């Protein structure tokens, strides 16, 4: 009796075949597939590292632009409108600088982590990429189902990865989530900061400054919308942020006994947020003293 498979969708047929069966049909092996994923992962992290480096150089050049003395053409207008002693404009200048600092930090960390992963991938072998059982890792602080921390995260024993994303999550989830989140967040911070800069640079022309700022904010929200539609693995930007924070916390906890740097890192991150809030509530800053300007 001959059984026809024409009515069965191709996707259903593939689901009936195990990953090892698919590898046999394609004439490959798990080691060859890992090599393909390694090459794809190298390209992925390079595509993040290079733009991050370019953006970092731009941020370094423009970071302190709004902290310099205003030009002579704007001094009279600033004096008439009290810009130097305006809390609103001070908060804008503070926010610009802090957003640029945050963008610089995120992109720098992206470059560092991507470089470390590229080194791991360059020296990785197929045997090292085989997932290990959690009992072999002796990391009781992590999930029993998934272990994710350090530069070589391991999955519990499962099937062969079906895509490069599966491969990265199985072996480098902390690095994958960190680079993806930090790169996007750094670009968003840079875009928001540029919007504030446009608002301040064209402050004499309110409508034009608002138009330029809204244009850049539209670009930022558009990028965020696109990110939410493409970050399918974690279900959007917010879930990616939650996962990365979870992985970062576990990474720091798993290295507490290795030295004080994990604790110091957590304390400094906490102080960064606290001082940013305190500085935004009661900023004290002026570009120049009004007594030194005699504009009539």
mmCIF file of C-alpha atoms in Angstrom, residues 141-143 146-154 169 172-179 239-255:
data_model
loop_
_atom_site.group_PDB
_atom_site.id
_atom_site.type_symbol
_atom_site.label_atom_id
_atom_site.label_comp_id
_atom_site.label_asym_id
_atom_site.label_seq_id
_atom_site.Cartn_x
_atom_site.Cartn_y
_atom_site.Cartn_z
ATOM 1 C CA UNK A 141 22.812 30.279 41.786
ATOM 2 C CA UNK A 142 21.540 29.817 38.245
ATOM 3 C CA UNK A 143 18.431 28.160 36.827
ATOM 4 C CA UNK A 146 19.351 27.140 31.754
ATOM 5 C CA UNK A 147 22.733 28.398 32.872
ATOM 6 C CA UNK A 148 23.659 31.819 31.557
ATOM 7 C CA UNK A 149 26.603 33.715 32.958
ATOM 8 C CA UNK A 150 30.152 34.533 32.043
ATOM 9 C CA UNK A 151 31.646 34.498 28.603
ATOM 10 C CA UNK A 152 30.683 30.909 27.889
ATOM 11 C CA UNK A 153 27.090 30.258 28.943
ATOM 12 C CA UNK A 154 25.923 26.662 28.737
ATOM 13 C CA UNK A 169 21.550 31.646 23.262
ATOM 14 C CA UNK A 172 26.642 33.062 24.637
ATOM 15 C CA UNK A 173 23.264 34.274 25.877
ATOM 16 C CA UNK A 174 24.691 36.875 28.263
ATOM 17 C CA UNK A 175 26.854 38.321 25.511
ATOM 18 C CA UNK A 176 24.131 38.108 22.858
ATOM 19 C CA UNK A 177 21.522 39.850 25.006
ATOM 20 C CA UNK A 178 24.018 42.437 26.273
ATOM 21 C CA UNK A 179 25.345 43.467 22.862
ATOM 22 C CA UNK A 239 11.519 41.824 27.693
ATOM 23 C CA UNK A 240 15.039 41.942 26.277
ATOM 24 C CA UNK A 241 15.890 44.553 28.921
ATOM 25 C CA UNK A 242 14.428 42.381 31.672
ATOM 26 C CA UNK A 243 16.341 39.328 30.471
ATOM 27 C CA UNK A 244 19.616 41.220 30.238
ATOM 28 C CA UNK A 245 19.214 42.619 33.759
ATOM 29 C CA UNK A 246 18.458 39.125 35.000
ATOM 30 C CA UNK A 247 21.526 37.698 33.278
ATOM 31 C CA UNK A 248 23.706 40.562 34.540
ATOM 32 C CA UNK A 249 22.552 40.012 38.115
ATOM 33 C CA UNK A 250 23.269 36.311 37.891
ATOM 34 C CA UNK A 251 26.619 36.958 36.286
ATOM 35 C CA UNK A 252 27.643 39.266 39.136
ATOM 36 C CA UNK A 253 26.310 36.891 41.794
ATOM 37 C CA UNK A 254 28.149 33.948 40.292
ATOM 38 C CA UNK A 255 31.449 35.865 40.529
#
